[in-house]
Amino acid sequence: MTELLFPPGLLLIFGALLMPLGITIRNALVFSLPVLCLFFIWSAPADYVVTMPFLGFELEPIKITTTGRLFATVFSLMALVGGIFAYKQASTLELSAAFVYAGSAIAVTLTGDLITLFIFWEVMAIGSTLVIWAARHDGAYRASIRYLMVHLFGGLLLMIGITGHIVETGSVSFEALSLNSISQYLILAGFLVNAGAPPLSAWIADAYPEASPSGSVFLSAFTTKTAVFTLLIAFPGTWLLIPIGIYMIFYGIIYALLENDMRRILAYSIVNQVGFMVTGIGLGTEMALNGAAAHAFVHIIYKALLLMSAGAVLYRTGKRRCTDLGGLFQTMPWTALLGIIGALAISSFPFTSGFVTKSMIAQSAADQHLIYVWFALAMPVSSFRGLCSSRKTQACDHLKRHAIC
Amino acid sequence: MSEEKKRWLLRKENIRTIWIIFIVILLATVLAGLFVHQHESFGIEDSFGFFAWYGFITCVGMVVFAKLLGLFLKRPENYYQEDNSNEVEHD
């Protein structure tokens, strides 16, 4: 099988629309679609391109690149793993929405033109909003509307930017763009809104913790990392991304320290981790870009693990504040143990994935003799994440009291 | 709850052992700096125990900064929550 008939992401989107047909069909789709999607992604030859004429433009709805394949792989894995975590208790609405969301994120990573990218970018906003709705409580509904406003605004910036870019250059190709007119700056701004960059960083911590326990696992994986992917392709080595990334790193830590809701702490730490990736993209060397891509891959995995452990705690106890929890190792030893593994990875503890990928980004700053950047990156990596994360594992409440509270 | 019924992580004697193991690991990471070549190139990171003291000082600095910022920015937990949706219910 080497011929792809349609974008692999569409497989998940169409499959999601069939999910309401019945619980058995739904569960079969949840387990089979991501595997099928992975098969398509990996059976297509490298640099495979499908073109399609549209309004005088040559669209590339499928373009397999190395970076795109990396992101599409981890997104498919997350659809599968998230689906397994969710299928027992999540509503059909939530699972369908999550698969539309995952499918459109995969489609963005496997596209070669800006028009297809924009269409799936917007589908992603709708899918993710529905995932938040599926929690079915007032707080979730209100948070989802705020969330949607931010993403429609980001989408609008992107659309104006793309239109301007096409008018100026005549090219719809999604490739490295140089910042030489306001259109490219608007495209950059559109991508950055989804990454959680300042001044709109608050939407992540506002909306994600309002989703259901499984919903926030899906949410943590796709939106911000798709933004990282698009920045990686379109704006590698843009120096402006370095201060933006460093701001995000510290924003995430400082606010996580003041927060008490366990999933909101994790949401702030998404901003922090995406900050590392954005800084890496700004540094722009081969190792920095590889580090940013690798960090996105591993971050999706360990953040999903942390949100699953927090989700399991929320499901079992119904409590979301750290100060109401503690001593859960007694009743939930496996959850605690897995949460600790996730916390070690996010703290870049030696022999974990985060240790390798964050070091790649920090080392790139050192290689370019950017001393302030290196010191800024070393600051949160060095010790603090460990203490901050121990608060999230809900296992070491004695450690928590000693460390932070 | 009696000590025997508690899981290993929560028993008093084990907590003591865990603390000792953690402290040994921390000392080992500092001492490892004597034998491992650092890849950075600014000079200061070669000084003894750089990552330990830099990590500790910046960690304390960030906590202090966050608490000071909290004095201005922090609101009570139910500030936005007249609808009482803080505790999510599941069936």
Tab-separated table of C-alpha atoms in Angstrom:
chain	number	residue	atom	x	y	z
A	1	MET	CA	0.000	0.000	0.000
A	2	THR	CA	1.850	3.062	-1.171
A	3	GLU	CA	-0.966	5.129	-2.661
A	4	LEU	CA	-2.821	7.393	-0.251
A	5	LEU	CA	-6.260	8.266	-1.543
A	6	PHE	CA	-7.048	10.954	1.004
A	7	PRO	CA	-5.283	12.583	3.968
A	8	PRO	CA	-4.864	10.068	6.848
A	9	GLY	CA	-6.331	12.686	9.181
A	10	LEU	CA	-9.637	12.516	7.292
A	11	LEU	CA	-9.826	8.841	8.220
A	12	LEU	CA	-10.165	9.848	11.873
A	13	ILE	CA	-12.567	12.691	11.085
A	14	PHE	CA	-14.943	10.531	9.004
A	15	GLY	CA	-14.608	7.675	11.495
A	16	ALA	CA	-15.571	10.063	14.291
A	17	LEU	CA	-18.794	10.925	12.475
A	18	LEU	CA	-19.750	7.222	12.486
A	19	MET	CA	-19.198	6.848	16.240
A	20	PRO	CA	-22.766	7.818	17.283
A	21	LEU	CA	-24.096	4.750	15.397
A	22	GLY	CA	-23.665	2.464	18.373
A	23	ILE	CA	-21.429	1.652	21.310
A	24	THR	CA	-19.875	-1.428	19.668
A	25	ILE	CA	-19.092	0.434	16.446
A	26	ARG	CA	-17.760	3.332	18.515
A	27	ASN	CA	-15.363	1.159	20.498
A	28	ALA	CA	-14.190	-0.706	17.397
A	29	LEU	CA	-13.470	2.634	15.702
A	30	VAL	CA	-11.622	4.004	18.749
A	31	PHE	CA	-9.212	1.070	18.678
A	32	SER	CA	-8.835	0.566	14.928
A	33	LEU	CA	-8.769	4.062	13.386
A	34	PRO	CA	-5.537	5.346	14.988
A	35	VAL	CA	-3.762	2.076	14.114
A	36	LEU	CA	-4.955	2.339	10.510
A	37	CYS	CA	-3.870	5.978	10.459
A	38	LEU	CA	-0.393	5.010	11.721
A	39	PHE	CA	-0.211	2.366	9.002
A	40	PHE	CA	-1.019	4.920	6.292
A	41	ILE	CA	1.480	7.441	7.680
A	42	TRP	CA	4.297	4.916	7.703
A	43	SER	CA	3.490	3.048	4.508
A	44	ALA	CA	3.612	6.227	2.393
A	45	PRO	CA	7.037	6.787	0.829
A	46	ALA	CA	9.171	9.706	2.069
A	47	ASP	CA	8.490	13.038	0.329
A	48	TYR	CA	5.204	11.694	-1.022
A	49	VAL	CA	2.990	14.502	-2.381
A	50	VAL	CA	-0.592	14.530	-3.650
A	51	THR	CA	-1.626	17.656	-5.552
A	52	MET	CA	-5.078	18.976	-6.334
A	53	PRO	CA	-6.100	22.063	-8.332
A	54	PHE	CA	-8.379	24.524	-6.498
A	55	LEU	CA	-9.414	28.015	-7.702
A	56	GLY	CA	-6.302	28.297	-9.791
A	57	PHE	CA	-4.004	27.191	-6.981
A	58	GLU	CA	-2.162	23.921	-6.721
A	59	LEU	CA	-3.044	22.464	-3.312
A	60	GLU	CA	-1.049	19.738	-1.617
A	61	PRO	CA	-3.512	18.042	0.741
A	62	ILE	CA	-0.950	15.341	1.458
A	63	LYS	CA	2.748	16.016	1.777
A	64	ILE	CA	4.786	13.606	3.857
A	65	THR	CA	7.825	15.235	5.455
A	66	THR	CA	10.089	13.858	8.177
A	67	THR	CA	8.923	16.415	10.735
A	68	GLY	CA	5.289	16.033	9.717
A	69	ARG	CA	5.493	12.266	10.032
A	70	LEU	CA	7.006	12.590	13.526
A	71	PHE	CA	4.137	14.784	14.738
A	72	ALA	CA	1.468	12.730	12.919
A	73	THR	CA	2.837	9.591	14.579
A	74	VAL	CA	2.632	10.962	18.101
A	75	PHE	CA	-0.833	12.433	17.408
A	76	SER	CA	-2.101	9.043	16.201
A	77	LEU	CA	-0.567	7.369	19.247
A	78	MET	CA	-2.322	9.885	21.487
A	79	ALA	CA	-5.664	9.262	19.777
A	80	LEU	CA	-5.203	5.555	20.508
A	81	VAL	CA	-3.895	5.863	24.072
A	82	GLY	CA	-6.338	8.648	24.952
A	83	GLY	CA	-9.136	6.541	23.462
A	84	ILE	CA	-8.183	3.557	25.621
A	85	PHE	CA	-8.076	5.801	28.706
A	86	ALA	CA	-11.430	7.357	27.839
A	87	TYR	CA	-13.655	4.696	26.298
A	88	LYS	CA	-15.088	3.253	29.521
A	89	GLN	CA	-16.445	6.504	30.901
A	90	ALA	CA	-16.292	9.171	28.217
A	91	SER	CA	-19.445	10.165	26.347
A	92	THR	CA	-19.769	9.442	22.621
A	93	LEU	CA	-19.769	13.206	22.023
A	94	GLU	CA	-16.403	13.497	23.733
A	95	LEU	CA	-14.823	10.602	21.831
A	96	SER	CA	-16.166	11.746	18.457
A	97	ALA	CA	-15.041	15.313	19.098
A	98	ALA	CA	-11.628	14.098	20.251
A	99	PHE	CA	-11.186	12.058	17.065
A	100	VAL	CA	-12.225	14.981	14.822
A	101	TYR	CA	-9.744	17.081	16.819
A	102	ALA	CA	-6.950	14.487	16.495
A	103	GLY	CA	-7.695	13.882	12.808
A	104	SER	CA	-7.532	17.569	11.923
A	105	ALA	CA	-4.266	17.946	13.887
A	106	ILE	CA	-2.817	15.025	11.894
A	107	ALA	CA	-4.076	16.590	8.650
A	108	VAL	CA	-2.275	19.863	9.509
A	109	THR	CA	1.020	18.013	9.997
A	110	LEU	CA	0.697	16.228	6.645
A	111	THR	CA	-0.251	19.157	4.426
A	112	GLY	CA	1.907	21.090	2.004
A	113	ASP	CA	-0.186	24.216	1.418
A	114	LEU	CA	-1.550	27.052	3.515
A	115	ILE	CA	-5.199	26.734	2.417
A	116	THR	CA	-5.573	23.094	3.496
A	117	LEU	CA	-3.683	23.974	6.663
A	118	PHE	CA	-6.111	26.767	7.475
A	119	ILE	CA	-9.190	24.578	6.923
A	120	PHE	CA	-7.979	21.857	9.286
A	121	TRP	CA	-6.742	24.532	11.725
A	122	GLU	CA	-10.354	25.703	12.083
A	123	VAL	CA	-11.777	22.154	12.280
A	124	MET	CA	-9.331	21.613	15.152
A	125	ALA	CA	-10.807	24.603	17.014
A	126	ILE	CA	-14.334	23.176	16.656
A	127	GLY	CA	-13.281	19.654	17.710
A	128	SER	CA	-11.451	20.882	20.800
A	129	THR	CA	-14.325	23.152	21.846
A	130	LEU	CA	-16.704	20.179	21.644
A	131	VAL	CA	-14.312	18.114	23.786
A	132	ILE	CA	-14.629	20.770	26.515
A	133	TRP	CA	-18.436	20.891	26.095
A	134	ALA	CA	-18.621	17.163	26.625
A	135	ALA	CA	-17.789	17.700	30.318
A	136	ARG	CA	-21.363	19.039	30.568
A	137	HIS	CA	-21.192	21.523	33.405
A	138	ASP	CA	-21.623	25.286	33.511
A	139	GLY	CA	-17.977	26.041	34.158
A	140	ALA	CA	-16.938	23.939	31.158
A	141	TYR	CA	-19.469	25.608	28.891
A	142	ARG	CA	-18.324	29.104	29.819
A	143	ALA	CA	-14.642	28.171	29.582
A	144	SER	CA	-15.238	26.622	26.158
A	145	ILE	CA	-16.807	29.820	24.831
A	146	ARG	CA	-13.822	31.862	26.064
A	147	TYR	CA	-11.565	29.222	24.512
A	148	LEU	CA	-13.425	29.391	21.193
A	149	MET	CA	-13.180	33.209	21.111
A	150	VAL	CA	-9.382	33.019	21.464
A	151	HIS	CA	-9.104	30.398	18.720
A	152	LEU	CA	-11.450	32.167	16.330
A	153	PHE	CA	-9.350	35.285	16.864
A	154	GLY	CA	-6.152	33.318	16.213
A	155	GLY	CA	-7.757	31.755	13.129
A	156	LEU	CA	-8.754	35.208	11.891
A	157	LEU	CA	-5.178	36.499	12.213
A	158	LEU	CA	-3.998	33.426	10.345
A	159	MET	CA	-6.559	33.862	7.564
A	160	ILE	CA	-5.723	37.530	7.018
A	161	GLY	CA	-2.026	36.641	7.038
A	162	ILE	CA	-2.422	33.754	4.582
A	163	THR	CA	-4.603	35.806	2.226
A	164	GLY	CA	-2.100	38.681	2.272
A	165	HIS	CA	0.785	36.279	1.755
A	166	ILE	CA	-0.909	34.664	-1.260
A	167	VAL	CA	-1.732	38.052	-2.798
A	168	GLU	CA	1.847	39.279	-2.334
A	169	THR	CA	3.762	36.185	-3.407
A	170	GLY	CA	1.246	34.144	-5.392
A	171	SER	CA	2.399	31.070	-3.499
A	172	VAL	CA	0.202	28.860	-1.308
A	173	SER	CA	3.115	26.614	-0.366
A	174	PHE	CA	3.555	25.876	3.345
A	175	GLU	CA	7.313	26.208	3.775
A	176	ALA	CA	9.872	28.398	5.569
A	177	LEU	CA	8.589	32.000	5.388
A	178	SER	CA	10.679	35.124	5.792
A	179	LEU	CA	9.237	37.914	7.890
A	180	ASN	CA	9.279	40.684	5.299
A	181	SER	CA	5.754	42.062	5.415
A	182	ILE	CA	2.822	42.336	7.784
A	183	SER	CA	1.200	39.216	6.259
A	184	GLN	CA	3.960	36.931	7.517
A	185	TYR	CA	3.818	38.587	10.936
A	186	LEU	CA	0.080	37.873	11.030
A	187	ILE	CA	0.667	34.219	10.116
A	188	LEU	CA	3.268	34.067	12.908
A	189	ALA	CA	0.789	35.664	15.336
A	190	GLY	CA	-1.925	33.181	14.309
A	191	PHE	CA	0.385	30.249	15.037
A	192	LEU	CA	1.564	31.797	18.312
A	193	VAL	CA	-1.991	32.219	19.638
A	194	ASN	CA	-2.383	28.435	19.464
A	195	ALA	CA	1.014	27.917	21.090
A	196	GLY	CA	-0.106	29.885	24.164
A	197	ALA	CA	2.324	32.746	23.607
A	198	PRO	CA	1.956	36.122	25.352
A	199	PRO	CA	-0.248	38.080	25.656
A	200	LEU	CA	-2.749	35.238	25.165
A	201	SER	CA	-1.252	32.541	27.391
A	202	ALA	CA	-4.096	32.250	29.857
A	203	TRP	CA	-6.545	30.294	27.674
A	204	ILE	CA	-4.727	27.000	28.265
A	205	ALA	CA	-5.020	27.112	32.045
A	206	ASP	CA	-8.522	28.552	31.774
A	207	ALA	CA	-10.062	25.880	29.542
A	208	TYR	CA	-8.155	22.600	29.869
A	209	PRO	CA	-8.936	21.881	33.546
A	210	GLU	CA	-12.662	22.341	32.889
A	211	ALA	CA	-12.804	19.362	30.516
A	212	SER	CA	-13.645	15.858	31.737
A	213	PRO	CA	-10.781	13.719	33.152
A	214	SER	CA	-10.205	12.126	29.739
A	215	GLY	CA	-11.013	15.302	27.773
A	216	SER	CA	-8.050	17.178	29.203
A	217	VAL	CA	-5.743	14.328	28.118
A	218	PHE	CA	-6.807	14.875	24.488
A	219	LEU	CA	-6.640	18.659	24.822
A	220	SER	CA	-3.089	18.659	26.166
A	221	ALA	CA	-1.742	16.860	23.103
A	222	PHE	CA	-2.893	18.548	19.916
A	223	THR	CA	-3.462	22.325	19.780
A	224	THR	CA	-0.205	23.634	21.214
A	225	LYS	CA	1.917	20.975	19.549
A	226	THR	CA	0.352	21.597	16.118
A	227	ALA	CA	1.344	25.238	16.636
A	228	VAL	CA	4.883	24.105	17.477
A	229	PHE	CA	4.913	22.065	14.258
A	230	THR	CA	3.797	24.992	12.095
A	231	LEU	CA	6.372	27.319	13.719
A	232	LEU	CA	9.013	24.657	13.146
A	233	ILE	CA	8.231	24.510	9.407
A	234	ALA	CA	7.475	28.181	8.738
A	235	PHE	CA	9.683	30.169	11.113
A	236	PRO	CA	12.847	28.255	12.109
A	237	GLY	CA	15.596	30.522	13.422
A	238	THR	CA	13.348	33.573	13.943
A	239	TRP	CA	15.100	35.335	16.831
A	240	LEU	CA	11.814	36.890	18.024
A	241	LEU	CA	10.755	33.421	19.171
A	242	ILE	CA	13.587	33.246	21.744
A	243	PRO	CA	12.270	35.981	24.116
A	244	ILE	CA	8.691	34.779	23.534
A	245	GLY	CA	9.673	31.209	24.456
A	246	ILE	CA	11.585	32.310	27.560
A	247	TYR	CA	8.632	34.406	28.716
A	248	MET	CA	6.395	31.346	28.329
A	249	ILE	CA	8.806	29.191	30.346
A	250	PHE	CA	8.672	31.580	33.306
A	251	TYR	CA	4.999	32.413	32.955
A	252	GLY	CA	4.195	28.709	33.234
A	253	ILE	CA	6.333	28.151	36.325
A	254	ILE	CA	5.343	31.261	38.243
A	255	TYR	CA	1.607	30.714	37.756
A	256	ALA	CA	1.860	26.969	38.445
A	257	LEU	CA	3.433	27.863	41.797
A	258	LEU	CA	0.455	29.984	42.786
A	259	GLU	CA	-2.128	27.438	41.615
A	260	ASN	CA	-3.915	24.807	43.683
A	261	ASP	CA	-6.046	22.964	41.112
A	262	MET	CA	-3.986	19.912	40.080
A	263	ARG	CA	-4.973	19.923	36.419
A	264	ARG	CA	-4.560	23.704	36.188
A	265	ILE	CA	-0.986	23.310	37.450
A	266	LEU	CA	-0.415	20.828	34.628
A	267	ALA	CA	-2.019	23.223	32.146
A	268	TYR	CA	0.347	26.036	33.198
A	269	SER	CA	3.200	23.625	32.813
A	270	ILE	CA	2.125	23.022	29.181
A	271	VAL	CA	2.853	26.730	28.542
A	272	ASN	CA	6.188	26.253	30.283
A	273	GLN	CA	7.138	23.201	28.187
A	274	VAL	CA	5.951	24.727	24.898
A	275	GLY	CA	8.159	27.699	25.851
A	276	PHE	CA	11.188	25.395	25.621
A	277	MET	CA	10.093	24.277	22.142
A	278	VAL	CA	9.458	27.846	20.936
A	279	THR	CA	12.894	28.913	22.243
A	280	GLY	CA	14.463	25.957	20.427
A	281	ILE	CA	12.764	26.962	17.169
A	282	GLY	CA	14.018	30.522	17.670
A	283	LEU	CA	17.593	29.250	18.156
A	284	GLY	CA	17.236	27.610	14.762
A	285	THR	CA	20.343	25.369	14.611
A	286	GLU	CA	19.880	21.788	13.465
A	287	MET	CA	20.217	20.450	17.010
A	288	ALA	CA	17.849	23.099	18.419
A	289	LEU	CA	15.162	22.276	15.841
A	290	ASN	CA	15.589	18.543	16.373
A	291	GLY	CA	15.487	19.192	20.122
A	292	ALA	CA	12.250	21.167	19.783
A	293	ALA	CA	10.617	18.424	17.683
A	294	ALA	CA	11.841	15.680	20.018
A	295	HIS	CA	10.695	17.665	23.048
A	296	ALA	CA	7.233	18.039	21.526
A	297	PHE	CA	7.090	14.264	20.992
A	298	VAL	CA	8.127	13.286	24.517
A	299	HIS	CA	6.196	16.107	26.162
A	300	ILE	CA	2.953	14.877	24.619
A	301	ILE	CA	3.616	11.448	26.106
A	302	TYR	CA	4.611	12.392	29.651
A	303	LYS	CA	2.074	15.197	29.928
A	304	ALA	CA	-0.640	12.747	28.872
A	305	LEU	CA	0.618	10.375	31.573
A	306	LEU	CA	0.455	13.158	34.190
A	307	LEU	CA	-3.016	14.245	33.110
A	308	MET	CA	-4.202	10.638	33.134
A	309	SER	CA	-2.979	10.209	36.708
A	310	ALA	CA	-4.589	13.524	37.700
A	311	GLY	CA	-7.742	12.480	35.806
A	312	ALA	CA	-7.829	9.142	37.626
A	313	VAL	CA	-7.521	10.957	40.962
A	314	LEU	CA	-10.306	13.365	39.998
A	315	TYR	CA	-12.499	10.471	38.851
A	316	ARG	CA	-11.975	8.510	42.049
A	317	THR	CA	-12.094	11.345	44.582
A	318	GLY	CA	-14.107	14.076	42.809
A	319	LYS	CA	-11.615	16.602	44.198
A	320	ARG	CA	-9.380	18.810	42.139
A	321	ARG	CA	-7.513	20.924	44.686
A	322	CYS	CA	-4.079	19.785	45.798
A	323	THR	CA	-4.755	20.891	49.354
A	324	ASP	CA	-7.784	18.547	49.526
A	325	LEU	CA	-5.692	15.583	48.385
A	326	GLY	CA	-2.799	13.653	49.806
A	327	GLY	CA	-1.758	10.209	50.984
A	328	LEU	CA	-3.274	8.655	47.880
A	329	PHE	CA	-0.411	6.223	47.590
A	330	GLN	CA	-2.346	4.144	50.106
A	331	THR	CA	-5.368	3.652	47.852
A	332	MET	CA	-3.984	4.345	44.366
A	333	PRO	CA	-0.391	3.040	44.379
A	334	TRP	CA	-0.172	2.408	40.610
A	335	THR	CA	-1.518	5.836	39.736
A	336	ALA	CA	0.952	7.397	42.169
A	337	LEU	CA	3.880	5.418	40.777
A	338	LEU	CA	3.035	6.298	37.164
A	339	GLY	CA	2.472	9.931	38.155
A	340	ILE	CA	5.933	9.986	39.736
A	341	ILE	CA	7.453	8.613	36.506
A	342	GLY	CA	5.727	11.407	34.555
A	343	ALA	CA	6.922	13.989	37.093
A	344	LEU	CA	10.516	12.742	36.787
A	345	ALA	CA	10.347	13.008	32.984
A	346	ILE	CA	8.943	16.547	33.073
A	347	SER	CA	11.675	17.468	35.581
A	348	SER	CA	14.310	16.247	33.087
A	349	PHE	CA	15.581	13.682	35.580
A	350	PRO	CA	18.553	11.722	34.177
A	351	PHE	CA	17.580	8.566	32.233
A	352	THR	CA	14.158	10.019	31.345
A	353	SER	CA	13.099	11.373	27.958
A	354	GLY	CA	12.853	15.004	29.105
A	355	PHE	CA	16.514	14.946	30.200
A	356	VAL	CA	17.670	14.279	26.638
A	357	THR	CA	15.383	16.675	24.774
A	358	LYS	CA	15.699	19.687	27.088
A	359	SER	CA	19.468	19.231	27.122
A	360	MET	CA	19.474	19.376	23.301
A	361	ILE	CA	17.751	22.776	23.366
A	362	ALA	CA	19.899	24.172	26.212
A	363	GLN	CA	23.106	22.935	24.570
A	364	SER	CA	22.146	24.669	21.306
A	365	ALA	CA	21.955	27.971	23.212
A	366	ALA	CA	25.412	27.295	24.675
A	367	ASP	CA	26.837	26.424	21.250
A	368	GLN	CA	25.704	29.801	19.947
A	369	HIS	CA	27.230	31.507	23.018
A	370	LEU	CA	23.865	32.915	24.040
A	371	ILE	CA	24.747	33.070	27.713
A	372	TYR	CA	21.518	34.683	28.957
A	373	VAL	CA	19.380	32.223	27.038
A	374	TRP	CA	21.361	29.316	28.429
A	375	PHE	CA	21.082	30.614	32.000
A	376	ALA	CA	17.361	31.157	31.546
A	377	LEU	CA	16.901	27.621	30.201
A	378	ALA	CA	19.072	26.089	32.929
A	379	MET	CA	17.127	27.841	35.683
A	380	PRO	CA	13.876	25.895	35.499
A	381	VAL	CA	15.554	22.716	34.243
A	382	SER	CA	17.996	22.579	37.121
A	383	SER	CA	16.008	21.872	40.200
A	384	PHE	CA	12.740	23.560	40.394
A	385	ARG	CA	10.618	21.376	38.190
A	386	GLY	CA	11.192	18.455	40.496
A	387	LEU	CA	9.742	20.240	43.474
A	388	CYS	CA	6.887	21.704	41.520
A	389	SER	CA	5.990	18.383	39.985
A	390	SER	CA	6.119	16.458	43.253
A	391	ARG	CA	3.140	18.519	44.244
A	392	LYS	CA	1.249	17.068	41.311
A	393	THR	CA	1.886	13.411	41.921
A	394	GLN	CA	-0.382	13.497	44.953
A	395	ALA	CA	1.754	10.697	46.343
A	396	CYS	CA	4.371	12.501	48.321
A	397	ASP	CA	2.260	14.865	50.325
A	398	HIS	CA	4.948	15.028	52.986
A	399	LEU	CA	7.401	16.093	50.297
A	400	LYS	CA	4.867	18.642	49.100
A	401	ARG	CA	4.559	20.264	52.480
A	402	HIS	CA	8.315	20.441	52.863
A	403	ALA	CA	8.892	21.677	49.364
A	404	ILE	CA	6.309	24.269	48.556
A	405	CYS	CA	3.362	24.753	50.806
B	1	MET	CA	-4.442	3.170	60.547
B	2	SER	CA	-1.803	0.815	61.958
B	3	GLU	CA	1.715	0.934	60.543
B	4	GLU	CA	1.463	-2.643	59.137
B	5	LYS	CA	-1.554	-1.795	56.995
B	6	LYS	CA	0.132	1.176	55.401
B	7	ARG	CA	1.823	0.752	52.045
B	8	TRP	CA	5.594	0.804	51.981
B	9	LEU	CA	5.931	4.423	50.890
B	10	LEU	CA	3.876	5.644	53.830
B	11	ARG	CA	5.539	3.697	56.633
B	12	LYS	CA	7.664	5.800	58.995
B	13	GLU	CA	10.845	3.713	58.730
B	14	ASN	CA	10.651	3.720	54.926
B	15	ILE	CA	10.167	7.474	54.719
B	16	ARG	CA	13.450	7.843	56.594
B	17	THR	CA	15.191	5.458	54.182
B	18	ILE	CA	13.775	7.309	51.176
B	19	TRP	CA	15.087	10.620	52.515
B	20	ILE	CA	18.549	9.074	52.935
B	21	ILE	CA	18.468	7.664	49.394
B	22	PHE	CA	17.416	11.045	47.975
B	23	ILE	CA	20.205	12.873	49.823
B	24	VAL	CA	22.762	10.312	48.592
B	25	ILE	CA	21.551	10.777	45.002
B	26	LEU	CA	21.826	14.564	45.356
B	27	LEU	CA	25.392	14.299	46.721
B	28	ALA	CA	26.277	11.864	43.934
B	29	THR	CA	25.108	14.318	41.261
B	30	VAL	CA	27.280	17.053	42.805
B	31	LEU	CA	30.318	14.775	43.094
B	32	ALA	CA	29.796	13.493	39.536
B	33	GLY	CA	30.625	17.033	38.384
B	34	LEU	CA	34.259	16.362	39.363
B	35	PHE	CA	34.529	13.542	36.848
B	36	VAL	CA	32.176	14.550	34.027
B	37	HIS	CA	33.205	17.036	31.357
B	38	GLN	CA	30.654	19.837	30.949
B	39	HIS	CA	29.692	20.689	27.372
B	40	GLU	CA	28.777	24.316	28.010
B	41	SER	CA	31.257	26.999	27.158
B	42	PHE	CA	30.924	29.968	29.501
B	43	GLY	CA	33.496	29.054	32.193
B	44	ILE	CA	31.246	29.387	35.228
B	45	GLU	CA	29.550	26.023	34.781
B	46	ASP	CA	32.871	24.293	35.400
B	47	SER	CA	32.981	25.622	38.977
B	48	PHE	CA	32.349	23.031	41.684
B	49	GLY	CA	28.693	22.146	42.220
B	50	PHE	CA	27.489	24.810	39.777
B	51	PHE	CA	24.206	23.101	38.885
B	52	ALA	CA	23.439	22.412	42.557
B	53	TRP	CA	23.851	25.974	43.828
B	54	TYR	CA	22.508	27.621	40.683
B	55	GLY	CA	19.477	25.362	40.769
B	56	PHE	CA	18.866	25.940	44.458
B	57	ILE	CA	19.279	29.725	44.374
B	58	THR	CA	17.113	30.207	41.266
B	59	CYS	CA	14.509	27.854	42.705
B	60	VAL	CA	14.254	29.901	45.898
B	61	GLY	CA	14.250	33.081	43.809
B	62	MET	CA	11.332	31.900	41.706
B	63	VAL	CA	9.289	30.831	44.736
B	64	VAL	CA	9.856	34.233	46.398
B	65	PHE	CA	8.990	36.058	43.169
B	66	ALA	CA	5.828	33.971	42.699
B	67	LYS	CA	4.688	34.620	46.274
B	68	LEU	CA	5.296	38.378	45.908
B	69	LEU	CA	3.404	38.407	42.616
B	70	GLY	CA	0.657	36.447	44.337
B	71	LEU	CA	0.187	39.307	46.820
B	72	PHE	CA	-1.016	41.458	43.920
B	73	LEU	CA	-2.592	38.974	41.548
B	74	LYS	CA	-3.992	36.154	43.639
B	75	ARG	CA	-7.733	35.937	44.287
B	76	PRO	CA	-9.679	33.613	46.589
B	77	GLU	CA	-10.330	30.202	45.018
B	78	ASN	CA	-14.050	30.771	44.593
B	79	TYR	CA	-13.620	34.258	43.179
B	80	TYR	CA	-15.164	33.355	39.800
B	81	GLN	CA	-17.308	30.507	41.010
B	82	GLU	CA	-20.748	31.597	42.001
B	83	ASP	CA	-22.050	28.555	40.101
B	84	ASN	CA	-20.250	26.158	42.464
B	85	SER	CA	-18.960	24.026	39.603
B	86	ASN	CA	-15.617	23.486	41.289
B	87	GLU	CA	-16.346	19.917	42.268
B	88	VAL	CA	-17.067	17.915	39.150
B	89	GLU	CA	-19.607	15.180	39.567
B	90	HIS	CA	-19.377	11.845	37.843
B	91	ASP	CA	-21.837	9.071	37.536
